[in-house]
Amino acid sequence: MHTPQKKGWESAFVSLAEIDFKVGGTIKTSYSKNATIGDSTTIVNHIVNYVPKKILTLQPEISENFPEFMKKESKGFYNVVYFTEISKNETRVESYGIGYKNNSKYLSLLKFFIKGNEDSYLNLINYLENGVKVKY
């Protein structure tokens, strides 16, 4: 199904997306253009809450690709994203990962996720400001 959310996600973040954008819905994505949503490359985020133009809370579904130590604690992982209007054409986006531990196992993995999230937000800015779609 093609929705505005699917087009937006595939333009700014990933190669493939399937989105049921509502509280209780999911955002399923893959960075691989040769993938199929539902295969082992699929990243699933559950939409816990959403207040338009204010806040979005996502809870990741930990797949077999994640380390064992994360699987045991995954029910406490969230990504909380705040949107603050600066002006009619500008919005501040703040993203917080919650539930991750402050130890060496987590910190090395978080470096990977932080870099990935930074790249994703830069891709979003580039798409919104210049119309350049992400290439994966």
mmCIF file of the C-alpha atoms, coordinates in Angstrom:
data_MODEL
# 
_entry.id   MODEL 
# 
loop_
_atom_site.group_PDB 
_atom_site.id 
_atom_site.type_symbol 
_atom_site.label_atom_id 
_atom_site.label_alt_id 
_atom_site.label_comp_id 
_atom_site.label_asym_id 
_atom_site.label_entity_id 
_atom_site.label_seq_id 
_atom_site.pdbx_PDB_ins_code 
_atom_site.Cartn_x 
_atom_site.Cartn_y 
_atom_site.Cartn_z 
_atom_site.occupancy 
_atom_site.B_iso_or_equiv 
_atom_site.pdbx_formal_charge 
_atom_site.auth_seq_id 
_atom_site.auth_comp_id 
_atom_site.auth_asym_id 
_atom_site.auth_atom_id 
_atom_site.pdbx_PDB_model_num 
ATOM 1   C CA . MET A 1 1   ? 0.000  0.000   0.000  1.00 0.00 ? 1   MET A CA 1 
ATOM 2   C CA . HIS A 1 2   ? 1.327  3.437   -0.906 1.00 0.00 ? 2   HIS A CA 1 
ATOM 3   C CA . THR A 1 3   ? 0.626  6.136   1.664  1.00 0.00 ? 3   THR A CA 1 
ATOM 4   C CA . PRO A 1 4   ? 2.064  9.619   2.175  1.00 0.00 ? 4   PRO A CA 1 
ATOM 5   C CA . GLN A 1 5   ? 3.961  8.242   5.191  1.00 0.00 ? 5   GLN A CA 1 
ATOM 6   C CA . LYS A 1 6   ? 5.453  5.420   3.099  1.00 0.00 ? 6   LYS A CA 1 
ATOM 7   C CA . LYS A 1 7   ? 6.600  7.873   0.430  1.00 0.00 ? 7   LYS A CA 1 
ATOM 8   C CA . GLY A 1 8   ? 8.062  10.212  3.042  1.00 0.00 ? 8   GLY A CA 1 
ATOM 9   C CA . TRP A 1 9   ? 9.902  7.463   4.910  1.00 0.00 ? 9   TRP A CA 1 
ATOM 10  C CA . GLU A 1 10  ? 11.295 5.995   1.672  1.00 0.00 ? 10  GLU A CA 1 
ATOM 11  C CA . SER A 1 11  ? 12.339 9.449   0.464  1.00 0.00 ? 11  SER A CA 1 
ATOM 12  C CA . ALA A 1 12  ? 14.116 10.511  3.649  1.00 0.00 ? 12  ALA A CA 1 
ATOM 13  C CA . PHE A 1 13  ? 15.167 7.428   5.616  1.00 0.00 ? 13  PHE A CA 1 
ATOM 14  C CA . VAL A 1 14  ? 15.107 3.948   4.060  1.00 0.00 ? 14  VAL A CA 1 
ATOM 15  C CA . SER A 1 15  ? 14.716 1.907   0.881  1.00 0.00 ? 15  SER A CA 1 
ATOM 16  C CA . LEU A 1 16  ? 11.483 0.196   1.942  1.00 0.00 ? 16  LEU A CA 1 
ATOM 17  C CA . ALA A 1 17  ? 8.738  1.121   4.387  1.00 0.00 ? 17  ALA A CA 1 
ATOM 18  C CA . GLU A 1 18  ? 5.347  -0.170  5.459  1.00 0.00 ? 18  GLU A CA 1 
ATOM 19  C CA . ILE A 1 19  ? 3.618  2.192   7.841  1.00 0.00 ? 19  ILE A CA 1 
ATOM 20  C CA . ASP A 1 20  ? 0.447  1.993   9.911  1.00 0.00 ? 20  ASP A CA 1 
ATOM 21  C CA . PHE A 1 21  ? 0.826  5.446   11.450 1.00 0.00 ? 21  PHE A CA 1 
ATOM 22  C CA . LYS A 1 22  ? -1.442 5.454   14.486 1.00 0.00 ? 22  LYS A CA 1 
ATOM 23  C CA . VAL A 1 23  ? -1.139 4.743   18.186 1.00 0.00 ? 23  VAL A CA 1 
ATOM 24  C CA . GLY A 1 24  ? -0.748 0.968   18.338 1.00 0.00 ? 24  GLY A CA 1 
ATOM 25  C CA . GLY A 1 25  ? 0.487  0.900   14.737 1.00 0.00 ? 25  GLY A CA 1 
ATOM 26  C CA . THR A 1 26  ? 3.914  0.057   13.380 1.00 0.00 ? 26  THR A CA 1 
ATOM 27  C CA . ILE A 1 27  ? 6.660  1.449   11.213 1.00 0.00 ? 27  ILE A CA 1 
ATOM 28  C CA . LYS A 1 28  ? 8.367  -1.417  9.380  1.00 0.00 ? 28  LYS A CA 1 
ATOM 29  C CA . THR A 1 29  ? 11.449 -0.555  7.361  1.00 0.00 ? 29  THR A CA 1 
ATOM 30  C CA . SER A 1 30  ? 14.507 -1.954  5.626  1.00 0.00 ? 30  SER A CA 1 
ATOM 31  C CA . TYR A 1 31  ? 17.639 -0.248  4.391  1.00 0.00 ? 31  TYR A CA 1 
ATOM 32  C CA . SER A 1 32  ? 18.044 -2.909  1.689  1.00 0.00 ? 32  SER A CA 1 
ATOM 33  C CA . LYS A 1 33  ? 16.331 -2.188  -1.627 1.00 0.00 ? 33  LYS A CA 1 
ATOM 34  C CA . ASN A 1 34  ? 16.404 -5.930  -2.381 1.00 0.00 ? 34  ASN A CA 1 
ATOM 35  C CA . ALA A 1 35  ? 14.554 -6.821  0.815  1.00 0.00 ? 35  ALA A CA 1 
ATOM 36  C CA . THR A 1 36  ? 10.925 -7.600  1.497  1.00 0.00 ? 36  THR A CA 1 
ATOM 37  C CA . ILE A 1 37  ? 9.120  -6.154  4.498  1.00 0.00 ? 37  ILE A CA 1 
ATOM 38  C CA . GLY A 1 38  ? 8.863  -9.030  6.953  1.00 0.00 ? 38  GLY A CA 1 
ATOM 39  C CA . ASP A 1 39  ? 12.200 -10.639 6.118  1.00 0.00 ? 39  ASP A CA 1 
ATOM 40  C CA . SER A 1 40  ? 15.208 -10.719 8.465  1.00 0.00 ? 40  SER A CA 1 
ATOM 41  C CA . THR A 1 41  ? 16.318 -7.201  7.447  1.00 0.00 ? 41  THR A CA 1 
ATOM 42  C CA . THR A 1 42  ? 13.045 -5.623  8.585  1.00 0.00 ? 42  THR A CA 1 
ATOM 43  C CA . ILE A 1 43  ? 13.231 -3.129  11.445 1.00 0.00 ? 43  ILE A CA 1 
ATOM 44  C CA . VAL A 1 44  ? 9.941  -2.858  13.358 1.00 0.00 ? 44  VAL A CA 1 
ATOM 45  C CA . ASN A 1 45  ? 9.048  0.086   15.586 1.00 0.00 ? 45  ASN A CA 1 
ATOM 46  C CA . HIS A 1 46  ? 5.754  0.108   17.473 1.00 0.00 ? 46  HIS A CA 1 
ATOM 47  C CA . ILE A 1 47  ? 4.006  3.464   17.834 1.00 0.00 ? 47  ILE A CA 1 
ATOM 48  C CA . VAL A 1 48  ? 3.329  3.839   21.569 1.00 0.00 ? 48  VAL A CA 1 
ATOM 49  C CA . ASN A 1 49  ? 1.962  7.374   21.440 1.00 0.00 ? 49  ASN A CA 1 
ATOM 50  C CA . TYR A 1 50  ? 1.672  10.246  19.029 1.00 0.00 ? 50  TYR A CA 1 
ATOM 51  C CA . VAL A 1 51  ? 0.500  13.802  19.505 1.00 0.00 ? 51  VAL A CA 1 
ATOM 52  C CA . PRO A 1 52  ? 0.636  15.549  16.097 1.00 0.00 ? 52  PRO A CA 1 
ATOM 53  C CA . LYS A 1 53  ? 3.430  18.109  15.821 1.00 0.00 ? 53  LYS A CA 1 
ATOM 54  C CA . LYS A 1 54  ? 4.398  17.492  19.485 1.00 0.00 ? 54  LYS A CA 1 
ATOM 55  C CA . ILE A 1 55  ? 5.648  14.008  20.403 1.00 0.00 ? 55  ILE A CA 1 
ATOM 56  C CA . LEU A 1 56  ? 6.172  10.518  18.991 1.00 0.00 ? 56  LEU A CA 1 
ATOM 57  C CA . THR A 1 57  ? 7.180  7.527   21.116 1.00 0.00 ? 57  THR A CA 1 
ATOM 58  C CA . LEU A 1 58  ? 8.453  4.393   19.417 1.00 0.00 ? 58  LEU A CA 1 
ATOM 59  C CA . GLN A 1 59  ? 9.328  1.015   20.915 1.00 0.00 ? 59  GLN A CA 1 
ATOM 60  C CA . PRO A 1 60  ? 11.650 -1.153  18.848 1.00 0.00 ? 60  PRO A CA 1 
ATOM 61  C CA . GLU A 1 61  ? 10.937 -4.795  18.255 1.00 0.00 ? 61  GLU A CA 1 
ATOM 62  C CA . ILE A 1 62  ? 14.256 -6.495  18.881 1.00 0.00 ? 62  ILE A CA 1 
ATOM 63  C CA . SER A 1 63  ? 15.008 -8.954  16.077 1.00 0.00 ? 63  SER A CA 1 
ATOM 64  C CA . GLU A 1 64  ? 17.335 -11.927 15.886 1.00 0.00 ? 64  GLU A CA 1 
ATOM 65  C CA . ASN A 1 65  ? 20.024 -9.560  14.566 1.00 0.00 ? 65  ASN A CA 1 
ATOM 66  C CA . PHE A 1 66  ? 20.420 -7.883  17.971 1.00 0.00 ? 66  PHE A CA 1 
ATOM 67  C CA . PRO A 1 67  ? 22.854 -9.106  20.651 1.00 0.00 ? 67  PRO A CA 1 
ATOM 68  C CA . GLU A 1 68  ? 21.497 -11.450 23.324 1.00 0.00 ? 68  GLU A CA 1 
ATOM 69  C CA . PHE A 1 69  ? 22.128 -8.997  26.160 1.00 0.00 ? 69  PHE A CA 1 
ATOM 70  C CA . MET A 1 70  ? 19.694 -6.542  24.542 1.00 0.00 ? 70  MET A CA 1 
ATOM 71  C CA . LYS A 1 71  ? 16.943 -9.089  23.967 1.00 0.00 ? 71  LYS A CA 1 
ATOM 72  C CA . LYS A 1 72  ? 16.502 -9.662  27.700 1.00 0.00 ? 72  LYS A CA 1 
ATOM 73  C CA . GLU A 1 73  ? 15.935 -5.957  28.410 1.00 0.00 ? 73  GLU A CA 1 
ATOM 74  C CA . SER A 1 74  ? 14.174 -4.841  25.237 1.00 0.00 ? 74  SER A CA 1 
ATOM 75  C CA . LYS A 1 75  ? 10.778 -4.168  26.830 1.00 0.00 ? 75  LYS A CA 1 
ATOM 76  C CA . GLY A 1 76  ? 12.296 -1.058  28.413 1.00 0.00 ? 76  GLY A CA 1 
ATOM 77  C CA . PHE A 1 77  ? 13.674 0.462   25.183 1.00 0.00 ? 77  PHE A CA 1 
ATOM 78  C CA . TYR A 1 78  ? 11.970 3.516   23.703 1.00 0.00 ? 78  TYR A CA 1 
ATOM 79  C CA . ASN A 1 79  ? 12.719 6.351   21.320 1.00 0.00 ? 79  ASN A CA 1 
ATOM 80  C CA . VAL A 1 80  ? 10.947 9.546   22.336 1.00 0.00 ? 80  VAL A CA 1 
ATOM 81  C CA . VAL A 1 81  ? 10.916 12.281  19.686 1.00 0.00 ? 81  VAL A CA 1 
ATOM 82  C CA . TYR A 1 82  ? 9.844  15.841  20.508 1.00 0.00 ? 82  TYR A CA 1 
ATOM 83  C CA . PHE A 1 83  ? 8.835  18.371  17.850 1.00 0.00 ? 83  PHE A CA 1 
ATOM 84  C CA . THR A 1 84  ? 8.993  22.066  18.745 1.00 0.00 ? 84  THR A CA 1 
ATOM 85  C CA . GLU A 1 85  ? 7.876  24.701  16.253 1.00 0.00 ? 85  GLU A CA 1 
ATOM 86  C CA . ILE A 1 86  ? 10.513 27.420  15.976 1.00 0.00 ? 86  ILE A CA 1 
ATOM 87  C CA . SER A 1 87  ? 8.784  29.284  13.153 1.00 0.00 ? 87  SER A CA 1 
ATOM 88  C CA . LYS A 1 88  ? 6.268  28.527  10.413 1.00 0.00 ? 88  LYS A CA 1 
ATOM 89  C CA . ASN A 1 89  ? 9.031  26.896  8.348  1.00 0.00 ? 89  ASN A CA 1 
ATOM 90  C CA . GLU A 1 90  ? 11.283 25.498  11.062 1.00 0.00 ? 90  GLU A CA 1 
ATOM 91  C CA . THR A 1 91  ? 10.872 22.727  13.631 1.00 0.00 ? 91  THR A CA 1 
ATOM 92  C CA . ARG A 1 92  ? 13.325 21.538  16.272 1.00 0.00 ? 92  ARG A CA 1 
ATOM 93  C CA . VAL A 1 93  ? 13.462 17.745  16.542 1.00 0.00 ? 93  VAL A CA 1 
ATOM 94  C CA . GLU A 1 94  ? 14.887 16.172  19.702 1.00 0.00 ? 94  GLU A CA 1 
ATOM 95  C CA . SER A 1 95  ? 15.245 12.393  19.929 1.00 0.00 ? 95  SER A CA 1 
ATOM 96  C CA . TYR A 1 96  ? 15.975 10.449  23.114 1.00 0.00 ? 96  TYR A CA 1 
ATOM 97  C CA . GLY A 1 97  ? 16.797 6.764   23.483 1.00 0.00 ? 97  GLY A CA 1 
ATOM 98  C CA . ILE A 1 98  ? 15.447 5.487   26.800 1.00 0.00 ? 98  ILE A CA 1 
ATOM 99  C CA . GLY A 1 99  ? 16.190 2.241   28.628 1.00 0.00 ? 99  GLY A CA 1 
ATOM 100 C CA . TYR A 1 100 ? 19.708 1.636   27.385 1.00 0.00 ? 100 TYR A CA 1 
ATOM 101 C CA . LYS A 1 101 ? 22.359 0.874   29.993 1.00 0.00 ? 101 LYS A CA 1 
ATOM 102 C CA . ASN A 1 102 ? 25.513 2.852   30.709 1.00 0.00 ? 102 ASN A CA 1 
ATOM 103 C CA . ASN A 1 103 ? 28.037 0.028   30.329 1.00 0.00 ? 103 ASN A CA 1 
ATOM 104 C CA . SER A 1 104 ? 30.659 -0.973  27.765 1.00 0.00 ? 104 SER A CA 1 
ATOM 105 C CA . LYS A 1 105 ? 28.438 -3.470  25.902 1.00 0.00 ? 105 LYS A CA 1 
ATOM 106 C CA . TYR A 1 106 ? 25.712 -0.900  25.357 1.00 0.00 ? 106 TYR A CA 1 
ATOM 107 C CA . LEU A 1 107 ? 28.007 2.066   24.736 1.00 0.00 ? 107 LEU A CA 1 
ATOM 108 C CA . SER A 1 108 ? 29.794 0.427   21.798 1.00 0.00 ? 108 SER A CA 1 
ATOM 109 C CA . LEU A 1 109 ? 26.455 -0.506  20.240 1.00 0.00 ? 109 LEU A CA 1 
ATOM 110 C CA . LEU A 1 110 ? 24.964 2.913   20.948 1.00 0.00 ? 110 LEU A CA 1 
ATOM 111 C CA . LYS A 1 111 ? 27.798 4.573   19.009 1.00 0.00 ? 111 LYS A CA 1 
ATOM 112 C CA . PHE A 1 112 ? 26.533 2.690   15.947 1.00 0.00 ? 112 PHE A CA 1 
ATOM 113 C CA . PHE A 1 113 ? 22.912 3.726   16.583 1.00 0.00 ? 113 PHE A CA 1 
ATOM 114 C CA . ILE A 1 114 ? 23.784 7.349   17.324 1.00 0.00 ? 114 ILE A CA 1 
ATOM 115 C CA . LYS A 1 115 ? 25.716 7.622   14.051 1.00 0.00 ? 115 LYS A CA 1 
ATOM 116 C CA . GLY A 1 116 ? 22.825 5.983   12.181 1.00 0.00 ? 116 GLY A CA 1 
ATOM 117 C CA . ASN A 1 117 ? 20.272 8.317   13.752 1.00 0.00 ? 117 ASN A CA 1 
ATOM 118 C CA . GLU A 1 118 ? 22.392 11.375  12.984 1.00 0.00 ? 118 GLU A CA 1 
ATOM 119 C CA . ASP A 1 119 ? 22.677 10.249  9.361  1.00 0.00 ? 119 ASP A CA 1 
ATOM 120 C CA . SER A 1 120 ? 18.910 9.676   9.204  1.00 0.00 ? 120 SER A CA 1 
ATOM 121 C CA . TYR A 1 121 ? 18.126 13.165  10.476 1.00 0.00 ? 121 TYR A CA 1 
ATOM 122 C CA . LEU A 1 122 ? 20.657 14.702  8.058  1.00 0.00 ? 122 LEU A CA 1 
ATOM 123 C CA . ASN A 1 123 ? 18.976 12.755  5.231  1.00 0.00 ? 123 ASN A CA 1 
ATOM 124 C CA . LEU A 1 124 ? 15.609 14.127  6.367  1.00 0.00 ? 124 LEU A CA 1 
ATOM 125 C CA . ILE A 1 125 ? 16.923 17.700  6.395  1.00 0.00 ? 125 ILE A CA 1 
ATOM 126 C CA . ASN A 1 126 ? 18.449 17.236  2.942  1.00 0.00 ? 126 ASN A CA 1 
ATOM 127 C CA . TYR A 1 127 ? 15.184 15.831  1.600  1.00 0.00 ? 127 TYR A CA 1 
ATOM 128 C CA . LEU A 1 128 ? 13.011 18.571  3.119  1.00 0.00 ? 128 LEU A CA 1 
ATOM 129 C CA . GLU A 1 129 ? 15.295 21.449  2.165  1.00 0.00 ? 129 GLU A CA 1 
ATOM 130 C CA . ASN A 1 130 ? 16.617 20.239  -1.201 1.00 0.00 ? 130 ASN A CA 1 
ATOM 131 C CA . GLY A 1 131 ? 14.266 17.466  -2.359 1.00 0.00 ? 131 GLY A CA 1 
ATOM 132 C CA . VAL A 1 132 ? 17.138 14.972  -2.499 1.00 0.00 ? 132 VAL A CA 1 
ATOM 133 C CA . LYS A 1 133 ? 15.941 11.429  -1.823 1.00 0.00 ? 133 LYS A CA 1 
ATOM 134 C CA . VAL A 1 134 ? 18.045 9.083   0.264  1.00 0.00 ? 134 VAL A CA 1 
ATOM 135 C CA . LYS A 1 135 ? 19.993 6.428   -1.670 1.00 0.00 ? 135 LYS A CA 1 
ATOM 136 C CA . TYR A 1 136 ? 20.438 2.988   -0.126 1.00 0.00 ? 136 TYR A CA 1 
# 
